GROMACS .gro file of C-alpha atoms in nm:
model
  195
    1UNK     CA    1  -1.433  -2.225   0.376
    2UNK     CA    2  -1.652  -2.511   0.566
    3UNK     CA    3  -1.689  -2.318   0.862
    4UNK     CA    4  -1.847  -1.962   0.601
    5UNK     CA    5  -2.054  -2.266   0.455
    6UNK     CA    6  -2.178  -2.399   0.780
    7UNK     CA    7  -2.247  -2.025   0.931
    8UNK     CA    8  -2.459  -1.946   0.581
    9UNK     CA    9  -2.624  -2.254   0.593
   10UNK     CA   10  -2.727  -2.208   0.977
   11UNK     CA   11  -2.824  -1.783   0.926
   12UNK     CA   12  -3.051  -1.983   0.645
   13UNK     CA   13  -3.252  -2.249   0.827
   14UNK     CA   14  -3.258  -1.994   1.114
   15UNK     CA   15  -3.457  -1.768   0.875
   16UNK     CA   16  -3.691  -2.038   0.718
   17UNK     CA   17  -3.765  -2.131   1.075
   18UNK     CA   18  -3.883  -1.801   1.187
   19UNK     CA   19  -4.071  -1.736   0.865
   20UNK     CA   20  -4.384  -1.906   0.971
   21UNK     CA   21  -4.406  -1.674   1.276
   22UNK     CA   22  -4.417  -1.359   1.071
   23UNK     CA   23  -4.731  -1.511   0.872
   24UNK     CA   24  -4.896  -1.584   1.149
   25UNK     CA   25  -5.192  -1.406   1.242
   26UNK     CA   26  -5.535  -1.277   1.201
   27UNK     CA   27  -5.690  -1.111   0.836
   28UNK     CA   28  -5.992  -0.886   0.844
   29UNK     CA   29  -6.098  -0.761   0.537
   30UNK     CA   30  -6.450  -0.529   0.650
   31UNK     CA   31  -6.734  -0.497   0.402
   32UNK     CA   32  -6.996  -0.264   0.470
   33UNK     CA   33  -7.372  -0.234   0.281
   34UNK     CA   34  -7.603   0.076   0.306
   35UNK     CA   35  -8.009   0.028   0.282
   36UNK     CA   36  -8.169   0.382   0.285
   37UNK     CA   37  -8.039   0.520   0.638
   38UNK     CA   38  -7.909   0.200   0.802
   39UNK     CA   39  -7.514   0.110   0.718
   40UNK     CA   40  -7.391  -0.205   0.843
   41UNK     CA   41  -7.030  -0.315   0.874
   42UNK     CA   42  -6.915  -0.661   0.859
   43UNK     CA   43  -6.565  -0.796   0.983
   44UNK     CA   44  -6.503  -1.108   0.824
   45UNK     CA   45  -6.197  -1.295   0.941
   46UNK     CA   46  -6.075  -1.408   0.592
   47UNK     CA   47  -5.704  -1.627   0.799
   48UNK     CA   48  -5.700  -1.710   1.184
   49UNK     CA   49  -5.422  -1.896   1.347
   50UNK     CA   50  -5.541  -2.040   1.665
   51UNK     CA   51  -5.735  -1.742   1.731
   52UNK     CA   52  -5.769  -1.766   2.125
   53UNK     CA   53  -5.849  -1.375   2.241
   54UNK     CA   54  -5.928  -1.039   1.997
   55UNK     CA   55  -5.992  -0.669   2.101
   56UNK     CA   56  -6.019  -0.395   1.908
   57UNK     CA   57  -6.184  -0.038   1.930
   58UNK     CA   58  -6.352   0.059   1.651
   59UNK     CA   59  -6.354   0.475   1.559
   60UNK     CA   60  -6.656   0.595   1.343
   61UNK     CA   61  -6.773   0.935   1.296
   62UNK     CA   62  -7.005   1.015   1.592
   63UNK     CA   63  -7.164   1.365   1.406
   64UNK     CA   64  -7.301   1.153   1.109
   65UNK     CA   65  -7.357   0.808   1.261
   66UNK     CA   66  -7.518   0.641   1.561
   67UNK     CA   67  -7.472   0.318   1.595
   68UNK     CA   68  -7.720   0.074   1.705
   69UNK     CA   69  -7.613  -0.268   1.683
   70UNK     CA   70  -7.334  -0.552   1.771
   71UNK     CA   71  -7.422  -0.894   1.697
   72UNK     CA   72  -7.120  -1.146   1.735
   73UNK     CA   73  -7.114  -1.408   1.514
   74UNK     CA   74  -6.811  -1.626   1.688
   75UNK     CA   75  -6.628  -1.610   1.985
   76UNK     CA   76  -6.762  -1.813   2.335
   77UNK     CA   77  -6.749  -1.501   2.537
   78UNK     CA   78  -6.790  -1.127   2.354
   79UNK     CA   79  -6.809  -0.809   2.533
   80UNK     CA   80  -6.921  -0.461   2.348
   81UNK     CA   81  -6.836  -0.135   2.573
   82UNK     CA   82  -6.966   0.128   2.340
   83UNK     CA   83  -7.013   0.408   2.630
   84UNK     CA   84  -6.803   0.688   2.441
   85UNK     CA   85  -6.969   0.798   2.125
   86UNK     CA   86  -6.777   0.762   1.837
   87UNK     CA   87  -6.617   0.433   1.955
   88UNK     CA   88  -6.708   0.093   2.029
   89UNK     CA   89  -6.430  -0.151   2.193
   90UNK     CA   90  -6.519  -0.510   2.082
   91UNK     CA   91  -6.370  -0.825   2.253
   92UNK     CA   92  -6.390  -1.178   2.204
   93UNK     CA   93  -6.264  -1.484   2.375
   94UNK     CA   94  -6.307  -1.829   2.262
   95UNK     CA   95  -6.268  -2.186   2.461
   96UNK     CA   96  -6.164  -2.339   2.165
   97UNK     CA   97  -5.954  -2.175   1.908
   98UNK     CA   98  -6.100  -2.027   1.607
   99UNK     CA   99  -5.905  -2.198   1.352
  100UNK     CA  100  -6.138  -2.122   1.048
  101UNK     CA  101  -6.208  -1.860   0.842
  102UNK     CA  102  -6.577  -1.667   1.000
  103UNK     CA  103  -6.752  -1.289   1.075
  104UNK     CA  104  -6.620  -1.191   1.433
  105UNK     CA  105  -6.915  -0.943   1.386
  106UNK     CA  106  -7.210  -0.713   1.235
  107UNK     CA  107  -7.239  -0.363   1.316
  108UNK     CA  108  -7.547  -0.148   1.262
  109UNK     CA  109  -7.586   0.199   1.227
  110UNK     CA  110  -7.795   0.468   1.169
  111UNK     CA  111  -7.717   0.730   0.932
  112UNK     CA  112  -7.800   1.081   1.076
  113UNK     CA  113  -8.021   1.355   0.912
  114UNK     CA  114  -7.838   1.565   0.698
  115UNK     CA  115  -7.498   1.339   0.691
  116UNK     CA  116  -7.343   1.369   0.346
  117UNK     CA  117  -7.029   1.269   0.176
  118UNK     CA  118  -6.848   0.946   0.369
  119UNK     CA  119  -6.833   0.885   0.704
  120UNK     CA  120  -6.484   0.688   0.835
  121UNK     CA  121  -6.348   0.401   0.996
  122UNK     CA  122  -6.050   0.343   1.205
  123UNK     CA  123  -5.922   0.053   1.411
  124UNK     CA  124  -5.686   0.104   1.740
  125UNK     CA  125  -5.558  -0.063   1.974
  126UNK     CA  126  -5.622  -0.377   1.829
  127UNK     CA  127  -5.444  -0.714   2.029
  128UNK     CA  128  -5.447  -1.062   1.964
  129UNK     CA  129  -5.337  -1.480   2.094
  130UNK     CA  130  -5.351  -1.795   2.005
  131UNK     CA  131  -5.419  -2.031   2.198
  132UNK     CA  132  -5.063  -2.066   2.382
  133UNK     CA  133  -5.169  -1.681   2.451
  134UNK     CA  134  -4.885  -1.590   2.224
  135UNK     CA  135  -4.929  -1.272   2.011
  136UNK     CA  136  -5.058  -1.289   1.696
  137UNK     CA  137  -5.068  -1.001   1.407
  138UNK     CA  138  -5.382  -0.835   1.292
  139UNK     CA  139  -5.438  -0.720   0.984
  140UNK     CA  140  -5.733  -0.517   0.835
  141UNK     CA  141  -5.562  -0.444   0.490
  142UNK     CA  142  -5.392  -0.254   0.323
  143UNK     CA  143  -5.544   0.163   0.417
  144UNK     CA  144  -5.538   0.324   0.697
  145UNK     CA  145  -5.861   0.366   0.773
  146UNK     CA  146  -6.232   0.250   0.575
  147UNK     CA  147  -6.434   0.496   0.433
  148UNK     CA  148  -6.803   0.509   0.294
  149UNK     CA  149  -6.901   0.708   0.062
  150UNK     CA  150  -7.294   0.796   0.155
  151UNK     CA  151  -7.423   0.824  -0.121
  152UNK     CA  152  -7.265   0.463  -0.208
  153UNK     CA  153  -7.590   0.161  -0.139
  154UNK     CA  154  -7.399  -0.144  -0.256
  155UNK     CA  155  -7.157  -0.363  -0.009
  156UNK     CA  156  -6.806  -0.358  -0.104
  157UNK     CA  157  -6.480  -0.418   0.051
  158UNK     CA  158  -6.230  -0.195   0.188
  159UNK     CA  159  -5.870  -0.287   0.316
  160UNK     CA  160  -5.791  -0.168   0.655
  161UNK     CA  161  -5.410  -0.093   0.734
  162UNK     CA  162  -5.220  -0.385   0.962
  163UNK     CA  163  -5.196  -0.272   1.318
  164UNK     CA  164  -4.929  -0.280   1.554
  165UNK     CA  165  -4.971  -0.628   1.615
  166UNK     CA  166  -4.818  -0.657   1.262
  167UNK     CA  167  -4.475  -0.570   1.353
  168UNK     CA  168  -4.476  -0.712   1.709
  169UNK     CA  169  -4.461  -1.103   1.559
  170UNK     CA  170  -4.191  -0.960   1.324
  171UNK     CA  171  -3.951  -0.799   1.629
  172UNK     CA  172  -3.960  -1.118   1.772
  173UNK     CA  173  -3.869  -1.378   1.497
  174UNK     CA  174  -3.598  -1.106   1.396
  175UNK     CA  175  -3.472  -1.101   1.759
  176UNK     CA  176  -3.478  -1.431   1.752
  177UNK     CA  177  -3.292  -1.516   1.420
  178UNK     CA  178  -2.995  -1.225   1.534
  179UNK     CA  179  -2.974  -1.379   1.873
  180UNK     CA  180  -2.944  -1.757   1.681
  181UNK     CA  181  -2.603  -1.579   1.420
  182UNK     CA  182  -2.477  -1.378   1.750
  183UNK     CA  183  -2.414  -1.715   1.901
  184UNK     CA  184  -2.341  -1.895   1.579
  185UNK     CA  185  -2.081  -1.636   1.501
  186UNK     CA  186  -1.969  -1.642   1.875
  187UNK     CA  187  -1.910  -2.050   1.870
  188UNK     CA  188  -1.676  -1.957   1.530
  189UNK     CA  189  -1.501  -1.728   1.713
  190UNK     CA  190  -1.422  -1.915   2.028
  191UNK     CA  191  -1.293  -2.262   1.776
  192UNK     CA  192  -1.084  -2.038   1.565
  193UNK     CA  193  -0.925  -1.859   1.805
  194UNK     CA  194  -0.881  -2.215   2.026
  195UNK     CA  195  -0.745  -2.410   1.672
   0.00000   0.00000   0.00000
């Protein structure tokens, strides 16, 4: 009965341990504001955790947008590569890491002639470390995607679905915690079969 005790209690401060690595990570929670033909979007990071590098590309719809503008906000060292219409990859590198919350970045664009109901947003391939250049999660929300309605002229906010990232710090605390019972389980084996 000790030994089901001790293996429970182990499996449990296994799992409190790796908790912390499945909240850590980076929130984004975009906001975007329309004045006449110009729509910018925001991306405020609302949680960092030792933010150390970010890249993401950034979909929009090329036939009713152009965009314009990329002004970084934070970061030490930002790149923009927005040579394909209808994406723009945005990176960011910082000496220090970005442990507060702050806008990674505005973007401006110019709504075409003749655009009408909502133009959309997607995020992909979308990585990010701390400063030990360990993975961290990104999250833009809850959707998969951010739309705008145009005819819509006050900001609001829209929840972006979590990317990969997401599950990527979850495979590896829950690789870690089976690994941690495997040999748990394996030391109870090898005494009981020994006593």
């Amino acid at each position: 009965m000790k030994r089901h005790i001790s293996l429970l209690l182990t499996v449990l401060l296994l799992f409190s341990c790796a908790v912390p690595a499945f909240a850590a990570g980076v929130l984004i929670k975009p906001r975007y504001a329309r004045e006449e033909s110009v729509l910018t979007v925001t991306l405020p990071m609302e949680k960092t955790s030792s933010l150390a590098t970010f890249l993401t590309t950034m979909e929009y719809d090329k036939d009713k947008l152009t965009l314009t503008d990329v002004h970084f906000e934070t970061g030490d060292m930002t790149v923009v590569k927005d040579d394909v219409a209808g994406e723009v990859k945005l990176s960011a590198v910082w000496q220090e890491a970005q442990e507060e919350p702050a806008t990674l970045c505005t973007l401006t664009f110019n709504i075409k002639e003749g655009a009408e109901d909502t133009v959309t947003f997607r995020f992909k391939d979308t990585e990010a470390t701390d400063k030990d250049d360990k993975p961290l999660s990104v999250s833009f929300g809850k959707e998969k995607f951010l739309t705008f309605a145009l005819t819509e002229t006050i900001g609001g906010n829209v929840d972006i679905p979590r990317t990969a990232g997401t599950y990527i710090g979850a495979s590896v605390g829950a690789v870690a915690v089976l690994a941690a019972v495997g040999v748990t389980v394996g030391v109870l084996i090898k005494r009981r079969k020994t006593a």
